[in-house]
CSV table of N, CA, C and O in Angstrom, one decimal:
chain,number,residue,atom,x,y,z
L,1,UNK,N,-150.0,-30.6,-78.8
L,1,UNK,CA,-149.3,-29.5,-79.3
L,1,UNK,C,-149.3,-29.5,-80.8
L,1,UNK,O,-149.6,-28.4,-81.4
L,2,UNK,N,-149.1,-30.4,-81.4
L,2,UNK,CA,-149.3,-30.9,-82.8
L,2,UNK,C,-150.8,-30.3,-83.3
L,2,UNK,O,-150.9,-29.2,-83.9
L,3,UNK,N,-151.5,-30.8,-82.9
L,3,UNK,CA,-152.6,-30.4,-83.4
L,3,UNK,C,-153.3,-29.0,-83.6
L,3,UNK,O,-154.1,-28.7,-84.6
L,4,UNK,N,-152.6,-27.8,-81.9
L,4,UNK,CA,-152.7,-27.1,-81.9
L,4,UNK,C,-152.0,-25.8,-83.2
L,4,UNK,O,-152.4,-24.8,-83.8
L,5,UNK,N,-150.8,-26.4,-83.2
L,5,UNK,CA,-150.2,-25.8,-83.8
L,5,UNK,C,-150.6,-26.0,-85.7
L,5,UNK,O,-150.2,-25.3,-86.6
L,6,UNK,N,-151.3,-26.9,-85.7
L,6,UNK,CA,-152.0,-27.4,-87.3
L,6,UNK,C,-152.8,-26.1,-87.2
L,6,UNK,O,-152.6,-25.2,-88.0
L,7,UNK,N,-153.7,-25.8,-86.3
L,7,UNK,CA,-155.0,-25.6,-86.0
L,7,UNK,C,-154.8,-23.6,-86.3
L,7,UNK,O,-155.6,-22.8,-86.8
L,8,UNK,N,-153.1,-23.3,-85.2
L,8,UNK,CA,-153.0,-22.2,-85.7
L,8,UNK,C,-152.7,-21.7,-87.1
L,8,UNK,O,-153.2,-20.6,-87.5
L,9,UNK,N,-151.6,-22.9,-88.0
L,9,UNK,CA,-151.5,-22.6,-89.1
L,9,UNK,C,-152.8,-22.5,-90.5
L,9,UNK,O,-152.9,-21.8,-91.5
L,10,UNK,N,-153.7,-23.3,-90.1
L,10,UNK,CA,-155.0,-23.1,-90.9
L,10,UNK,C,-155.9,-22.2,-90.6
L,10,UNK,O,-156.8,-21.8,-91.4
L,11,UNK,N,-155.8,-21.7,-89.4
L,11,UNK,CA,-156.8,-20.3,-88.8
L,11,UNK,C,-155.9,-19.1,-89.7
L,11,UNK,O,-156.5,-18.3,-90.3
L,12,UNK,N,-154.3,-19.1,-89.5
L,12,UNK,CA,-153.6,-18.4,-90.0
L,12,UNK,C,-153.6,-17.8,-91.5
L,12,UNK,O,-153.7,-16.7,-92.0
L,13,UNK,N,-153.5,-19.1,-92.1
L,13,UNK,CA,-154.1,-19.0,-93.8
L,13,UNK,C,-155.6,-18.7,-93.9
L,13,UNK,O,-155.8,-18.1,-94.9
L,14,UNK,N,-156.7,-18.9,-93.2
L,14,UNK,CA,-158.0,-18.2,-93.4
L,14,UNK,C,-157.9,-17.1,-93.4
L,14,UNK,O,-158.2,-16.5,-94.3
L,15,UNK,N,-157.5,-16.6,-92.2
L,15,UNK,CA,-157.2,-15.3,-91.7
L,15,UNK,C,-156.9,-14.4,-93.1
L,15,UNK,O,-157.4,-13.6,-93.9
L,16,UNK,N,-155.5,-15.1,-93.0
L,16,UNK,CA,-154.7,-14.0,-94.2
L,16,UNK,C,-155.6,-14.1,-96.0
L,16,UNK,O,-155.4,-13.3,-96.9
L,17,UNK,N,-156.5,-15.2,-96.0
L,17,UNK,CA,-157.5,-14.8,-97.4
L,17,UNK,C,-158.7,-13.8,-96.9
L,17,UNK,O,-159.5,-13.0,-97.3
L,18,UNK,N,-158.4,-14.1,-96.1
L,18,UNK,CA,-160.0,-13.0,-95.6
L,18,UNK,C,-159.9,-11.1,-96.0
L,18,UNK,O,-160.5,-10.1,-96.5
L,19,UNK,N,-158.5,-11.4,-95.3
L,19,UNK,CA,-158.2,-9.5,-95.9
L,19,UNK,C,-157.1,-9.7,-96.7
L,19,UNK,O,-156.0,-9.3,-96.4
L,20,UNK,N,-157.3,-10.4,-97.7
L,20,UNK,CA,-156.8,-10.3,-98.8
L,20,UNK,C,-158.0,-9.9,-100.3
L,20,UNK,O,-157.9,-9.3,-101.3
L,21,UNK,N,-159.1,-10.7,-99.6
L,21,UNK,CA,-159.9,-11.1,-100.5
L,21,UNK,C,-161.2,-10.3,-100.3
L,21,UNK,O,-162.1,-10.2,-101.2
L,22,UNK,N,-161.4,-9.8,-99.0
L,22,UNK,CA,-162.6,-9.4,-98.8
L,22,UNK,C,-162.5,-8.5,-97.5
L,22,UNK,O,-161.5,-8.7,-96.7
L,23,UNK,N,-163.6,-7.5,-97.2
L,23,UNK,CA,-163.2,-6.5,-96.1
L,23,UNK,C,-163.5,-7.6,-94.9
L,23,UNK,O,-163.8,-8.7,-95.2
L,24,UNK,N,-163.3,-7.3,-93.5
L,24,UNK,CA,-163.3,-7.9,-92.5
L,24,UNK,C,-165.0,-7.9,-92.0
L,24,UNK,O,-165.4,-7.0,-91.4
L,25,UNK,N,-165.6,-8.8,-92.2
L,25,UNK,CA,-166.6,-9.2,-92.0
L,25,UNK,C,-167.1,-9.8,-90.5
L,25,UNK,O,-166.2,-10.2,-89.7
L,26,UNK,N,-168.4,-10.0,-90.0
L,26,UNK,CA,-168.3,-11.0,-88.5
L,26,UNK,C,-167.7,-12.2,-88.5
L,26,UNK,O,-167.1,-12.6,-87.5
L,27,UNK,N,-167.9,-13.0,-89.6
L,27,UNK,CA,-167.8,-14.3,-89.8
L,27,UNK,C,-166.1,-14.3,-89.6
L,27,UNK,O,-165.4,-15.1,-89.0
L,28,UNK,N,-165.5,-13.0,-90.6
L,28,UNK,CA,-164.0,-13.1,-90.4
L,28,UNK,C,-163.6,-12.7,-88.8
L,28,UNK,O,-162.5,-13.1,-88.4
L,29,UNK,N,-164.3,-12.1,-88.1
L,29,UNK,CA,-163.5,-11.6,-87.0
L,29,UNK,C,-163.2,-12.9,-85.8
L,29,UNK,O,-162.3,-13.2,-85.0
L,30,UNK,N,-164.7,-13.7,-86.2
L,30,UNK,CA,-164.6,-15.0,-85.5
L,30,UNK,C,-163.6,-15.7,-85.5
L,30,UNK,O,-163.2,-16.2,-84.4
L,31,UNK,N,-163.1,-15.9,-86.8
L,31,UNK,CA,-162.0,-16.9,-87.8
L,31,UNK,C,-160.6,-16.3,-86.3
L,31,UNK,O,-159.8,-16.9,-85.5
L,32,UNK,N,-161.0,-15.1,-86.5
L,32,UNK,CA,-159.8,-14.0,-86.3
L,32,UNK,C,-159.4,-14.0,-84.8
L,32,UNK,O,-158.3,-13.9,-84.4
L,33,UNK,N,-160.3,-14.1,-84.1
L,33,UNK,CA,-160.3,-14.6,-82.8
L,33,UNK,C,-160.0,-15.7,-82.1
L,33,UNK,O,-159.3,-15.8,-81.1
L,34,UNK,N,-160.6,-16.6,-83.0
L,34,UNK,CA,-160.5,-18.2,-83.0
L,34,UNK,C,-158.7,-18.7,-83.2
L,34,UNK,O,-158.1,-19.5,-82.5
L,35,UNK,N,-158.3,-17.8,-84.4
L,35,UNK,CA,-156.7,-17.6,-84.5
L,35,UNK,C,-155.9,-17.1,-83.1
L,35,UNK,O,-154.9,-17.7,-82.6
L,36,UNK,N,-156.5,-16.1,-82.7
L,36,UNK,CA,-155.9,-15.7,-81.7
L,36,UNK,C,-155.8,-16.3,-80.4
L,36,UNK,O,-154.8,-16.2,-79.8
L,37,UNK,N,-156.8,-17.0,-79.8
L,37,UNK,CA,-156.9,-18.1,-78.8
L,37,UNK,C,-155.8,-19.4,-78.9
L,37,UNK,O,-155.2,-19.9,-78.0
L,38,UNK,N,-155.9,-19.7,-80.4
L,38,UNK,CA,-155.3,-21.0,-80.4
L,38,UNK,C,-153.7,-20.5,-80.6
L,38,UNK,O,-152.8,-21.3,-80.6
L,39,UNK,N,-153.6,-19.3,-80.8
L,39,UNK,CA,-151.7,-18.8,-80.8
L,39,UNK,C,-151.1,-18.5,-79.4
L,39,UNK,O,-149.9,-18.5,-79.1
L,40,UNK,N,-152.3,-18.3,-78.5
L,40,UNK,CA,-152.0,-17.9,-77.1
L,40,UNK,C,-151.9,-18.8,-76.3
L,40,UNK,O,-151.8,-18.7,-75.1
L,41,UNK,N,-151.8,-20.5,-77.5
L,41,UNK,CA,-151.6,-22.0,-76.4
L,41,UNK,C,-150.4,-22.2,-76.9
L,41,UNK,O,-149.6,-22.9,-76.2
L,42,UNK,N,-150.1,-21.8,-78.0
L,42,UNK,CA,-148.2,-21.8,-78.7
L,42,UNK,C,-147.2,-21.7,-77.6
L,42,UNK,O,-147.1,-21.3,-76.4
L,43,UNK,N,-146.6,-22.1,-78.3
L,43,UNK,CA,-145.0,-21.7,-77.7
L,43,UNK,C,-144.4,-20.5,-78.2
L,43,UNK,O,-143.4,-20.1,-77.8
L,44,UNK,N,-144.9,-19.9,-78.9
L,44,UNK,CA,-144.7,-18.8,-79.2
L,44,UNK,C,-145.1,-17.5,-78.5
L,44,UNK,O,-144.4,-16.4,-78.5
L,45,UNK,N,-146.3,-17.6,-77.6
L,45,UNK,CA,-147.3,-16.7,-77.2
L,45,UNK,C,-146.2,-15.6,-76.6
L,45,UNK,O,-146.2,-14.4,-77.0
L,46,UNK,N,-145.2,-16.1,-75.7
L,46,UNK,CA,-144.3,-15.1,-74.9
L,46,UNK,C,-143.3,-14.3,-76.1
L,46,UNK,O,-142.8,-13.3,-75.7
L,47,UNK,N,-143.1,-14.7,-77.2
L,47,UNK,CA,-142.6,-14.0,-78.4
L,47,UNK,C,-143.7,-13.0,-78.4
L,47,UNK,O,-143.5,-11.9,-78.0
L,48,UNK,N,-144.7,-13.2,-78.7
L,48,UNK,CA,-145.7,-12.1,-79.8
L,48,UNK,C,-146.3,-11.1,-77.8
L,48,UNK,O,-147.0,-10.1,-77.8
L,49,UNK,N,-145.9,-11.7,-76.9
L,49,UNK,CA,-146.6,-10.8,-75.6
L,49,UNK,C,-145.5,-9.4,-75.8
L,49,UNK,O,-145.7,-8.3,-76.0
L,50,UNK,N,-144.1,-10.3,-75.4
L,50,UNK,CA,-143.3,-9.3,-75.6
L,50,UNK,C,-142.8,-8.1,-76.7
L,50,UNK,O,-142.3,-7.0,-76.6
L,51,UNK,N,-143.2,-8.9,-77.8
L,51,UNK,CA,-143.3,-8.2,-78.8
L,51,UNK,C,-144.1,-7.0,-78.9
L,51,UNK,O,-143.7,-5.9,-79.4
L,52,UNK,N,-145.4,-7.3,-78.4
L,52,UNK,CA,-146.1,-6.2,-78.6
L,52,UNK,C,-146.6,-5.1,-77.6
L,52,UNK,O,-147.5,-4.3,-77.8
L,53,UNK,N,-145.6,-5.6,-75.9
L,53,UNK,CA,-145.3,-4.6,-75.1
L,53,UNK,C,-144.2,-3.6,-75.5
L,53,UNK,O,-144.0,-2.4,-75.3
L,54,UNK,N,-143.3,-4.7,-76.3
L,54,UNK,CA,-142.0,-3.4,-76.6
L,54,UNK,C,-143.1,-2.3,-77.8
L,54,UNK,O,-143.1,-1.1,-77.7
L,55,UNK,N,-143.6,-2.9,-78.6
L,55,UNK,CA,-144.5,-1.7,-79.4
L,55,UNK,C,-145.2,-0.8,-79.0
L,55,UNK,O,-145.4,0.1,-79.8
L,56,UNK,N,-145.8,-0.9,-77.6
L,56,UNK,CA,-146.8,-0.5,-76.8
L,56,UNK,C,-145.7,1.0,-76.1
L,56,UNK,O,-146.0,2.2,-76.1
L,57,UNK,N,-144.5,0.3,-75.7
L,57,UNK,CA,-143.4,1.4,-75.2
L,57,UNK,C,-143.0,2.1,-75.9
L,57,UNK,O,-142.7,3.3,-75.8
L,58,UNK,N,-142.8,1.4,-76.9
L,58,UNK,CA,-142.4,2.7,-77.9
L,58,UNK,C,-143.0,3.4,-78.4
L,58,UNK,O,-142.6,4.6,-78.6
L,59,UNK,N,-144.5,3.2,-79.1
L,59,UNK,CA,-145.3,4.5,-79.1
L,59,UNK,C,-145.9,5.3,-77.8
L,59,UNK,O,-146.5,6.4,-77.8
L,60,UNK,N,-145.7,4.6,-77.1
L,60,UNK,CA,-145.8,5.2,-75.7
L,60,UNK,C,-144.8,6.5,-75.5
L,60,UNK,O,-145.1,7.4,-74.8
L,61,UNK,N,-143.6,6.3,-76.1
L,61,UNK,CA,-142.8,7.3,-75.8
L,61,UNK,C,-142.3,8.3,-77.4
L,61,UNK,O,-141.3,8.9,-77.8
L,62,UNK,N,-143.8,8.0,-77.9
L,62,UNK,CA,-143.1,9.2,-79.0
L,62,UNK,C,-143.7,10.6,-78.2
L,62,UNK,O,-144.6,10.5,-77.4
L,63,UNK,N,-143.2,11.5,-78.6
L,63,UNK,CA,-143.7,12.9,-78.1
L,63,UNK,C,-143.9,13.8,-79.2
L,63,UNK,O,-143.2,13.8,-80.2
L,64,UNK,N,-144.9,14.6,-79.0
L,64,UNK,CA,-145.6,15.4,-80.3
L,64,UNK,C,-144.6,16.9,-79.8
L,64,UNK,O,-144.6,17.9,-80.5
């Protein structure tokens, strides 16, 4: 868990120089992926699932 959780925070800091610094490139989407695999072994993952069903519902329910 330790390790993983290193592993998210250093993917996390690449990540965040990449579009800071430069447009999103393949090499970044890799980085970017690679982030996202290793967040979905967190203890977190059920925070950011739910998180982003409730966002999903609620633009789900704007009406034009």
């Amino acid at each position: 868990m330790i390790l993983s959780m290193s592993g998210v925070v250093l993917l996390g800091i690449i990540v965040f120089l990449f579009f800071r610094k430069a447009g999103l490139k393949a090499s970044h989407a890799v980085v970017s992926a690679l982030f996202g695999f290793y967040l979905a072994n967190t203890a977190i993952a059920p925070s950011i699932k739910a998180g982003g069903e409730s966002l999903a519902s609620l633009l789900g329910g704007i009406k034009f």
